[in-house]
mmCIF file of C-alpha atoms and ligand atoms in Angstrom:
data_model
loop_
_atom_site.group_PDB
_atom_site.id
_atom_site.type_symbol
_atom_site.label_atom_id
_atom_site.label_comp_id
_atom_site.label_asym_id
_atom_site.label_seq_id
_atom_site.Cartn_x
_atom_site.Cartn_y
_atom_site.Cartn_z
ATOM 1 C CA MET A 1 0.051 0.005 0.036
ATOM 2 C CA LYS A 2 1.221 3.450 -0.842
ATOM 3 C CA PHE A 3 0.064 6.183 1.697
ATOM 4 C CA LEU A 4 -0.603 9.946 1.582
ATOM 5 C CA VAL A 5 -0.601 11.383 5.168
ATOM 6 C CA LEU A 6 -2.340 14.874 5.416
ATOM 7 C CA GLY A 7 -2.061 16.998 8.481
ATOM 8 C CA ALA A 8 1.569 15.397 8.889
ATOM 9 C CA SER A 9 3.008 17.639 11.343
ATOM 10 C CA GLY A 10 0.328 16.965 13.997
ATOM 11 C CA GLN A 11 0.782 14.412 16.734
ATOM 12 C CA LEU A 12 -1.080 11.374 14.869
ATOM 13 C CA GLY A 13 0.143 12.519 11.360
ATOM 14 C CA SER A 14 3.813 12.396 12.603
ATOM 15 C CA GLU A 15 3.349 9.008 14.316
ATOM 16 C CA PHE A 16 2.048 7.559 10.950
ATOM 17 C CA ALA A 17 4.795 9.163 8.981
ATOM 18 C CA LEU A 18 7.521 7.834 11.359
ATOM 19 C CA ARG A 19 5.854 4.273 11.194
ATOM 20 C CA LEU A 20 5.484 4.276 7.613
ATOM 21 C CA GLY A 21 8.743 5.751 6.468
ATOM 22 C CA ASN A 22 9.301 5.251 2.598
ATOM 23 C CA SER A 23 5.927 3.889 2.122
ATOM 24 C CA CYS A 24 4.208 7.127 2.656
ATOM 25 C CA VAL A 25 4.150 10.646 1.429
ATOM 26 C CA ALA A 26 3.466 13.097 4.543
ATOM 27 C CA LEU A 27 2.346 16.537 3.789
ATOM 28 C CA SER A 28 2.003 19.211 6.329
ATOM 29 C CA SER A 29 -0.678 21.999 6.148
ATOM 30 C CA ARG A 30 1.656 24.253 4.428
ATOM 31 C CA GLU A 31 2.286 21.577 1.892
ATOM 32 C CA CYS A 32 -1.355 20.522 1.225
ATOM 33 C CA ASP A 33 -3.949 22.704 2.919
ATOM 34 C CA VAL A 34 -7.239 20.535 2.912
ATOM 35 C CA THR A 35 -9.460 23.406 2.680
ATOM 36 C CA ASN A 36 -8.096 24.184 -0.874
ATOM 37 C CA LEU A 37 -9.642 21.512 -3.333
ATOM 38 C CA LYS A 38 -7.303 22.470 -6.112
ATOM 39 C CA ALA A 39 -4.307 21.618 -3.671
ATOM 40 C CA VAL A 40 -5.789 18.506 -2.455
ATOM 41 C CA LEU A 41 -6.568 17.209 -6.142
ATOM 42 C CA GLU A 42 -3.047 18.110 -7.216
ATOM 43 C CA ALA A 43 -1.599 16.269 -4.255
ATOM 44 C CA VAL A 44 -3.610 13.178 -4.820
ATOM 45 C CA GLU A 45 -2.968 13.346 -8.724
ATOM 46 C CA THR A 46 0.765 13.747 -8.204
ATOM 47 C CA PHE A 47 1.254 10.976 -5.591
ATOM 48 C CA ARG A 48 -1.491 8.485 -6.564
ATOM 49 C CA PRO A 49 -1.643 6.865 -3.188
ATOM 50 C CA THR A 50 -3.734 3.714 -2.359
ATOM 51 C CA VAL A 51 -4.773 4.964 0.764
ATOM 52 C CA ILE A 52 -5.116 8.630 2.374
ATOM 53 C CA LEU A 53 -4.718 9.000 5.946
ATOM 54 C CA ASN A 54 -6.437 12.341 6.911
ATOM 55 C CA CYS A 55 -4.853 13.446 10.131
ATOM 56 C CA ALA A 56 -5.628 17.064 9.323
ATOM 57 C CA ALA A 57 -7.906 18.849 11.787
ATOM 58 C CA TYR A 58 -8.956 21.919 13.693
ATOM 59 C CA ASN A 59 -8.614 20.747 17.159
ATOM 60 C CA LEU A 60 -8.885 23.949 19.467
ATOM 61 C CA VAL A 61 -12.158 22.853 21.261
ATOM 62 C CA ASP A 62 -12.498 26.403 22.965
ATOM 63 C CA SER A 63 -11.399 28.618 20.201
ATOM 64 C CA ALA A 64 -13.977 26.998 17.795
ATOM 65 C CA GLU A 65 -16.715 28.326 19.754
ATOM 66 C CA SER A 66 -15.806 31.956 18.360
ATOM 67 C CA ASP A 67 -14.048 30.615 15.295
ATOM 68 C CA PHE A 68 -16.466 28.457 13.985
ATOM 69 C CA VAL A 69 -15.753 29.407 10.534
ATOM 70 C CA SER A 70 -12.238 27.861 10.815
ATOM 71 C CA ALA A 71 -13.370 24.755 12.443
ATOM 72 C CA PHE A 72 -16.107 24.027 9.847
ATOM 73 C CA LYS A 73 -13.558 24.668 6.983
ATOM 74 C CA VAL A 74 -11.061 22.301 8.136
ATOM 75 C CA ASN A 75 -13.239 19.568 9.809
ATOM 76 C CA GLY A 76 -16.106 19.725 7.479
ATOM 77 C CA LEU A 77 -15.201 21.124 4.025
ATOM 78 C CA GLY A 78 -11.725 19.852 4.354
ATOM 79 C CA VAL A 79 -13.010 16.247 4.663
ATOM 80 C CA ARG A 80 -15.332 16.820 1.870
ATOM 81 C CA ASN A 81 -12.435 17.883 -0.388
ATOM 82 C CA VAL A 82 -10.541 14.927 0.436
ATOM 83 C CA ALA A 83 -13.389 12.621 -0.056
ATOM 84 C CA HIS A 84 -14.005 14.206 -3.527
ATOM 85 C CA ALA A 85 -10.270 13.924 -4.582
ATOM 86 C CA ALA A 86 -10.361 10.328 -3.344
ATOM 87 C CA SER A 87 -13.436 9.526 -5.295
ATOM 88 C CA ARG A 88 -12.247 11.029 -8.574
ATOM 89 C CA PHE A 89 -9.069 8.935 -8.481
ATOM 90 C CA GLY A 90 -10.529 5.614 -6.765
ATOM 91 C CA ILE A 91 -8.450 6.077 -3.522
ATOM 92 C CA PHE A 92 -9.501 4.608 -0.004
ATOM 93 C CA VAL A 93 -9.790 7.306 3.005
ATOM 94 C CA VAL A 94 -9.087 6.766 6.534
ATOM 95 C CA HIS A 95 -10.355 9.645 8.795
ATOM 96 C CA PHE A 96 -10.176 10.287 12.386
ATOM 97 C CA SER A 97 -13.188 11.773 14.481
ATOM 98 C CA THR A 98 -13.758 12.083 18.065
ATOM 99 C CA ASP A 99 -15.881 11.202 21.151
ATOM 100 C CA TYR A 100 -16.981 14.767 21.127
ATOM 101 C CA VAL A 101 -19.581 13.899 18.672
ATOM 102 C CA PHE A 102 -21.629 12.474 21.780
ATOM 103 C CA ASN A 103 -23.363 14.613 24.423
ATOM 104 C CA GLY A 104 -22.118 12.707 27.395
ATOM 105 C CA LYS A 105 -25.493 11.877 28.935
ATOM 106 C CA LYS A 106 -25.463 8.018 28.245
ATOM 107 C CA GLU A 107 -26.036 6.212 31.481
ATOM 108 C CA GLU A 108 -25.864 2.528 30.505
ATOM 109 C CA GLY A 109 -22.075 2.183 29.690
ATOM 110 C CA PRO A 110 -19.520 3.424 27.193
ATOM 111 C CA TYR A 111 -20.757 4.627 23.549
ATOM 112 C CA THR A 112 -20.921 2.246 20.816
ATOM 113 C CA GLU A 113 -21.062 2.767 17.123
ATOM 114 C CA ASN A 114 -24.768 2.382 17.353
ATOM 115 C CA ASP A 115 -25.489 5.250 19.597
ATOM 116 C CA SER A 116 -26.670 8.551 17.917
ATOM 117 C CA PRO A 117 -24.197 11.559 18.133
ATOM 118 C CA ASP A 118 -25.478 14.802 19.490
ATOM 119 C CA PRO A 119 -22.706 17.084 19.867
ATOM 120 C CA VAL A 120 -22.598 19.842 22.618
ATOM 121 C CA ASN A 121 -19.888 22.171 21.161
ATOM 122 C CA VAL A 122 -18.959 23.652 17.778
ATOM 123 C CA TYR A 123 -15.733 21.318 17.471
ATOM 124 C CA GLY A 124 -17.999 18.171 17.969
ATOM 125 C CA ARG A 125 -20.548 19.559 15.124
ATOM 126 C CA SER A 126 -17.712 20.437 12.862
ATOM 127 C CA LYS A 127 -16.288 16.961 13.225
ATOM 128 C CA LEU A 128 -19.838 15.306 12.803
ATOM 129 C CA PHE A 129 -20.213 17.252 9.431
ATOM 130 C CA GLY A 130 -16.799 15.695 8.291
ATOM 131 C CA GLU A 131 -18.046 12.111 9.004
ATOM 132 C CA GLU A 132 -21.277 12.718 7.227
ATOM 133 C CA PHE A 133 -19.362 14.409 4.221
ATOM 134 C CA LEU A 134 -17.117 11.361 3.950
ATOM 135 C CA ARG A 135 -19.889 8.820 4.009
ATOM 136 C CA GLU A 136 -21.828 10.882 1.560
ATOM 137 C CA GLU A 137 -18.856 11.339 -1.016
ATOM 138 C CA LEU A 138 -17.284 8.005 -0.466
ATOM 139 C CA PRO A 139 -19.952 5.517 0.886
ATOM 140 C CA HIS A 140 -17.949 2.229 0.023
ATOM 141 C CA ARG A 141 -14.257 3.174 0.330
ATOM 142 C CA HIS A 142 -13.686 4.751 3.824
ATOM 143 C CA LEU A 143 -12.834 3.960 7.369
ATOM 144 C CA ILE A 144 -13.869 6.495 10.118
ATOM 145 C CA PHE A 145 -12.094 6.011 13.519
ATOM 146 C CA ARG A 146 -13.373 7.914 16.351
ATOM 147 C CA VAL A 147 -10.557 8.456 18.990
ATOM 148 C CA SER A 148 -10.437 10.247 22.246
ATOM 149 C CA TRP A 149 -7.831 11.925 24.628
ATOM 150 C CA LEU A 150 -5.103 11.375 22.255
ATOM 151 C CA TYR A 151 -1.637 11.732 23.406
ATOM 152 C CA GLY A 152 1.851 11.250 21.605
ATOM 153 C CA ARG A 153 4.916 12.995 20.539
ATOM 154 C CA GLY A 154 3.297 16.273 19.533
ATOM 155 C CA ARG A 155 2.651 19.256 21.835
ATOM 156 C CA GLN A 156 -1.064 19.513 21.040
ATOM 157 C CA ASN A 157 -2.125 17.095 23.943
ATOM 158 C CA PHE A 158 -2.982 17.243 27.513
ATOM 159 C CA VAL A 159 0.049 15.436 28.918
ATOM 160 C CA TRP A 160 2.200 18.076 27.276
ATOM 161 C CA LYS A 161 0.193 20.829 28.895
ATOM 162 C CA LEU A 162 0.268 18.956 32.125
ATOM 163 C CA LEU A 163 4.198 19.120 32.192
ATOM 164 C CA ASN A 164 4.385 22.728 31.382
ATOM 165 C CA TRP A 165 1.930 23.475 34.154
ATOM 166 C CA ALA A 166 3.846 21.235 36.631
ATOM 167 C CA GLY A 167 6.839 23.486 35.924
ATOM 168 C CA GLU A 168 5.121 26.695 36.444
ATOM 169 C CA ARG A 169 2.645 26.051 39.433
ATOM 170 C CA PRO A 170 2.827 25.017 43.007
ATOM 171 C CA TYR A 171 0.073 22.498 42.398
ATOM 172 C CA LEU A 172 -2.406 21.352 39.590
ATOM 173 C CA LYS A 173 -6.137 21.482 39.475
ATOM 174 C CA VAL A 174 -7.728 18.844 37.101
ATOM 175 C CA ALA A 175 -11.358 18.036 36.339
ATOM 176 C CA CYS A 176 -12.598 14.891 38.320
ATOM 177 C CA ASP A 177 -16.047 14.950 36.537
ATOM 178 C CA GLU A 178 -14.995 14.437 32.872
ATOM 179 C CA PHE A 179 -14.569 10.826 31.762
ATOM 180 C CA SER A 180 -13.037 9.415 28.616
ATOM 181 C CA VAL A 181 -10.272 6.948 27.372
ATOM 182 C CA PRO A 182 -6.764 8.348 27.007
ATOM 183 C CA THR A 183 -5.577 6.748 23.765
ATOM 184 C CA SER A 184 -1.909 6.846 22.550
ATOM 185 C CA THR A 185 -1.181 7.625 18.942
ATOM 186 C CA ARG A 186 0.925 4.241 18.781
ATOM 187 C CA THR A 187 -2.460 2.458 19.429
ATOM 188 C CA VAL A 188 -4.160 4.331 16.865
ATOM 189 C CA VAL A 189 -1.384 3.653 14.265
ATOM 190 C CA ASP A 190 -1.139 0.058 15.033
ATOM 191 C CA TYR A 191 -4.894 -0.828 14.819
ATOM 192 C CA THR A 192 -5.535 1.703 11.940
ATOM 193 C CA LEU A 193 -2.751 -0.475 9.872
ATOM 194 C CA LEU A 194 -4.176 -3.720 11.106
ATOM 195 C CA ALA A 195 -7.924 -2.756 9.966
ATOM 196 C CA LEU A 196 -6.551 -1.742 6.441
ATOM 197 C CA LYS A 197 -4.698 -5.031 6.086
ATOM 198 C CA LYS A 198 -7.819 -6.972 7.106
ATOM 199 C CA GLY A 199 -10.004 -4.835 4.719
ATOM 200 C CA LEU A 200 -12.350 -3.332 7.140
ATOM 201 C CA THR A 201 -14.496 -0.385 6.186
ATOM 202 C CA GLY A 202 -17.122 1.781 8.147
ATOM 203 C CA LEU A 203 -17.355 3.461 11.415
ATOM 204 C CA PHE A 204 -15.377 2.302 14.530
ATOM 205 C CA HIS A 205 -14.373 3.482 17.920
ATOM 206 C CA LEU A 206 -10.468 3.151 18.082
ATOM 207 C CA VAL A 207 -9.658 3.790 21.770
ATOM 208 C CA ASN A 208 -7.566 1.860 24.462
ATOM 209 C CA THR A 209 -9.680 -0.292 26.680
ATOM 210 C CA GLY A 210 -11.322 0.909 29.869
ATOM 211 C CA PHE A 211 -11.982 4.578 30.783
ATOM 212 C CA THR A 212 -10.948 6.995 33.554
ATOM 213 C CA SER A 213 -11.320 10.713 34.631
ATOM 214 C CA ARG A 214 -9.101 13.491 33.533
ATOM 215 C CA PHE A 215 -8.013 13.724 37.255
ATOM 216 C CA GLU A 216 -6.835 10.102 37.272
ATOM 217 C CA TRP A 217 -5.210 10.247 33.855
ATOM 218 C CA ALA A 218 -3.193 13.408 35.054
ATOM 219 C CA ARG A 219 -2.071 11.545 38.378
ATOM 220 C CA GLU A 220 -1.003 8.509 36.394
ATOM 221 C CA ALA A 221 0.854 10.482 33.700
ATOM 222 C CA LEU A 222 2.670 12.390 36.331
ATOM 223 C CA LYS A 223 3.653 9.269 38.252
ATOM 224 C CA THR A 224 4.659 7.475 34.987
ATOM 225 C CA LEU A 225 7.082 10.261 34.089
ATOM 226 C CA GLY A 226 8.418 10.307 37.862
ATOM 227 C CA LEU A 227 7.099 13.670 38.614
ATOM 228 C CA LYS A 228 5.855 14.592 42.101
ATOM 229 C CA LYS A 229 3.112 17.271 42.195
ATOM 230 C CA PHE A 230 -0.024 17.564 44.070
ATOM 231 C CA VAL A 231 -3.050 17.413 41.960
ATOM 232 C CA ARG A 232 -6.264 18.644 43.332
ATOM 233 C CA PRO A 233 -9.492 17.222 41.934
ATOM 234 C CA ALA A 234 -11.937 20.052 40.755
ATOM 235 C CA TYR A 235 -15.161 20.392 39.054
ATOM 236 C CA MET A 236 -15.206 21.160 35.013
ATOM 237 C CA ALA A 237 -17.510 24.248 35.963
ATOM 238 C CA GLU A 238 -14.738 25.954 38.000
ATOM 239 C CA PHE A 239 -12.597 26.256 34.728
ATOM 240 C CA ASN A 240 -15.051 28.559 33.087
ATOM 241 C CA LEU A 241 -14.163 27.250 29.465
ATOM 242 C CA PRO A 242 -15.881 28.735 26.622
ATOM 243 C CA ALA A 243 -16.764 25.251 25.184
ATOM 244 C CA LYS A 244 -19.246 22.770 26.854
ATOM 245 C CA ARG A 245 -17.694 19.274 27.125
ATOM 246 C CA PRO A 246 -19.575 15.827 27.341
ATOM 247 C CA GLY A 247 -19.079 14.955 30.947
ATOM 248 C CA PHE A 248 -18.966 11.097 30.114
ATOM 249 C CA SER A 249 -17.924 10.259 26.794
ATOM 250 C CA PRO A 250 -15.874 6.826 26.814
ATOM 251 C CA MET A 251 -16.353 4.944 23.815
ATOM 252 C CA SER A 252 -16.100 0.982 23.644
ATOM 253 C CA ASN A 253 -13.632 -0.438 21.110
ATOM 254 C CA GLY A 254 -15.610 -3.784 21.110
ATOM 255 C CA ARG A 255 -16.720 -3.683 17.484
ATOM 256 C CA LEU A 256 -13.160 -2.969 16.322
ATOM 257 C CA SER A 257 -11.473 -5.652 18.642
ATOM 258 C CA GLY A 258 -14.103 -8.056 17.682
ATOM 259 C CA GLU A 259 -13.481 -7.692 13.922
ATOM 260 C CA LEU A 260 -9.791 -7.816 14.175
ATOM 261 C CA SER A 261 -9.977 -10.508 17.042
ATOM 262 C CA VAL A 262 -7.491 -8.672 19.108
ATOM 263 C CA GLU A 263 -7.388 -7.271 22.703
ATOM 264 C CA ILE A 264 -6.448 -3.410 22.379
ATOM 265 C CA PRO A 265 -4.446 -2.671 25.361
ATOM 266 C CA HIS A 266 -5.829 -1.048 28.533
ATOM 267 C CA TRP A 267 -5.256 2.759 28.798
ATOM 268 C CA LEU A 268 -3.287 2.421 32.032
ATOM 269 C CA GLU A 269 -0.892 -0.380 30.663
ATOM 270 C CA GLU A 270 -0.417 1.683 27.240
ATOM 271 C CA LEU A 271 0.148 4.900 29.251
ATOM 272 C CA ARG A 272 2.846 3.198 31.386
ATOM 273 C CA SER A 273 4.605 1.638 28.363
ATOM 274 C CA PHE A 274 4.214 4.514 25.790
ATOM 275 C CA LEU A 275 4.540 7.776 27.800
ATOM 276 C CA PRO A 276 8.185 7.453 28.508
ATOM 277 C CA VAL A 277 9.002 6.732 24.808
ATOM 278 C CA ALA A 278 6.876 9.428 23.627
ATOM 279 C CA PHE A 279 8.306 12.167 25.963
ATOM 280 C CA ASN A 280 11.951 10.737 25.792
ATOM 281 C CA ARG A 281 12.166 10.089 29.571
HETATM 282 N N1 NAP B 301 -6.006 15.359 20.237
HETATM 283 C C1 NAP B 301 -6.965 14.877 20.789
HETATM 284 O O1 NAP B 301 -7.101 14.719 22.052
HETATM 285 C C2 NAP B 301 -8.180 14.228 19.846
HETATM 286 C C3 NAP B 301 -9.142 13.841 20.362
HETATM 287 C C4 NAP B 301 -10.141 13.254 19.577
HETATM 288 C C5 NAP B 301 -10.117 13.312 18.336
HETATM 289 N N2 NAP B 301 -8.958 13.766 17.727
HETATM 290 C C6 NAP B 301 -8.872 13.779 16.293
HETATM 291 O O2 NAP B 301 -7.588 12.851 15.903
HETATM 292 C C7 NAP B 301 -7.124 13.533 14.715
HETATM 293 C C8 NAP B 301 -5.582 13.693 14.877
HETATM 294 O O3 NAP B 301 -5.551 14.743 15.981
HETATM 295 P P1 NAP B 301 -4.113 15.298 16.380
HETATM 296 O O4 NAP B 301 -4.164 15.095 17.874
HETATM 297 O O5 NAP B 301 -2.974 14.590 15.740
HETATM 298 O O6 NAP B 301 -3.993 16.651 16.164
HETATM 299 P P2 NAP B 301 -3.015 17.897 15.960
HETATM 300 O O7 NAP B 301 -1.882 17.524 16.596
HETATM 301 O O8 NAP B 301 -3.614 19.101 16.288
HETATM 302 O O9 NAP B 301 -2.777 17.731 14.195
HETATM 303 C C9 NAP B 301 -3.605 18.442 13.327
HETATM 304 C C10 NAP B 301 -2.904 18.638 12.282
HETATM 305 O O10 NAP B 301 -3.756 19.181 11.190
HETATM 306 C C11 NAP B 301 -3.091 20.176 10.444
HETATM 307 N N3 NAP B 301 -4.039 21.102 9.824
HETATM 308 C C12 NAP B 301 -4.844 22.041 10.356
HETATM 309 N N4 NAP B 301 -5.635 22.656 9.399
HETATM 310 C C13 NAP B 301 -5.201 22.196 8.269
HETATM 311 C C14 NAP B 301 -5.400 22.329 6.891
HETATM 312 N N5 NAP B 301 -6.274 23.349 6.667
HETATM 313 N N6 NAP B 301 -4.929 21.524 5.916
HETATM 314 C C15 NAP B 301 -4.195 20.646 6.136
HETATM 315 N N7 NAP B 301 -3.648 20.387 7.565
HETATM 316 C C16 NAP B 301 -4.186 21.076 8.625
HETATM 317 C C17 NAP B 301 -2.430 20.943 11.599
HETATM 318 O O11 NAP B 301 -1.306 21.650 11.007
HETATM 319 P P3 NAP B 301 -0.623 22.947 11.592
HETATM 320 O O12 NAP B 301 0.079 22.471 12.795
HETATM 321 O O13 NAP B 301 0.182 23.445 10.599
HETATM 322 O O14 NAP B 301 -1.691 23.653 11.957
HETATM 323 C C18 NAP B 301 -1.836 19.868 12.372
HETATM 324 O O15 NAP B 301 -0.603 19.371 11.917
HETATM 325 C C19 NAP B 301 -7.800 14.752 14.318
HETATM 326 O O16 NAP B 301 -8.978 14.316 13.431
HETATM 327 C C20 NAP B 301 -8.621 15.008 15.756
HETATM 328 O O17 NAP B 301 -9.803 15.776 15.381
HETATM 329 C C21 NAP B 301 -7.961 14.236 18.532
#
C-alpha cells in the first residue's frame, strides 16, 4: 500500500509518518491545505496513493466556539475535499473523528457505534459534518475511526500541557467529573494499519480499553514520568471554559477488537509503556 498522510506535522500524522517511512508521502498543512480543493486534487494526482490518512484537523475546542468558520472549513469542508479527490481517483480514505460527537449523557455504559451523535460544542458539530461528508462522497471506500484523549509525541495534547503547568505552578487542578479514554497515537497507528490489512470499512471506535477521569489520567501520567506534584480534583465548571464538554464520553472498542480478533491494550498499561517513549524520559 502507498500512503498519503495529510496533516502530517500533527501528533497523529507524525506518528504515521514515522511508522510508514518510505511507504508514505507526508504533507503538512503548508504543503497541502485540505480547505483548498485544487491543492488536494494536485497532491492526490501527483502521488497517486492507495490510501489517504487524513490526520488534518482544527482541534482547538475552545477557540472553535468563536471561530466556527475555521473549525467547519477544516473539519467539515476539508474532509469533503479529501473525499472528493479520493472519489475522482479511486482511492481509499481513513479519517479520524472524536468522542465529542456525543453529548455525554448516556448512562448504560460506554458509547458504541450504534449510539446517536448529539454534539454539545462547535468542535464536535464540525467533526460530525466531516463524518457525514465522507460517508456521502465515498460511501464504500472509507474507514472512520473515532478516537479520544489522544496523546503522543506532539505538543497538542493534555499530557504536554500538564508537564508545562507542573513546571510553573505549585499544584495542579484537574477535572474529576470529565470521563473518557486516554488513547496513544501508537495504538491508533497499530490498529489502523491492521484494519486496513484486514480490509475493514465503515465506522469504528478506536480507543484503548477501559476509561478514566481526567484527574486520574493526570495523576497516572505524572507518576509514570516520575514527577511529584499535588493534583487537586476540581469540577469542570470551575474552569469557565468557552466550550461545553460531554461529561461522560468513553467509547467502547468492542466492535473493532471483535472484527480484528485482538485485545486492544488497557489505557493504563499503554500509558505506562508508551509515555516514557513519547516524552523521551
Ligand atoms: N488530540 C486529541 O485529543 C483528539 C481527540 C479526539 C479526536 N482527535 C482527532 O484525531 C485526529 C488527529 O489529531 P491530532 O491530535 O494529531 O491533532 P493535531 O496534533 O492538532 O494535528 C492536526 C494537524 O492538522 C493540521 N491542519 C490544520 N488545518 C489544516 C489544513 N487546513 N490543511 C491541512 N492540515 C491542517 C495541523 O497543521 P498545523 O500544525 O500546521 O496547523 C496539524 O498538523 C484529528 O482528526 C482530531 O480531530 C484528536
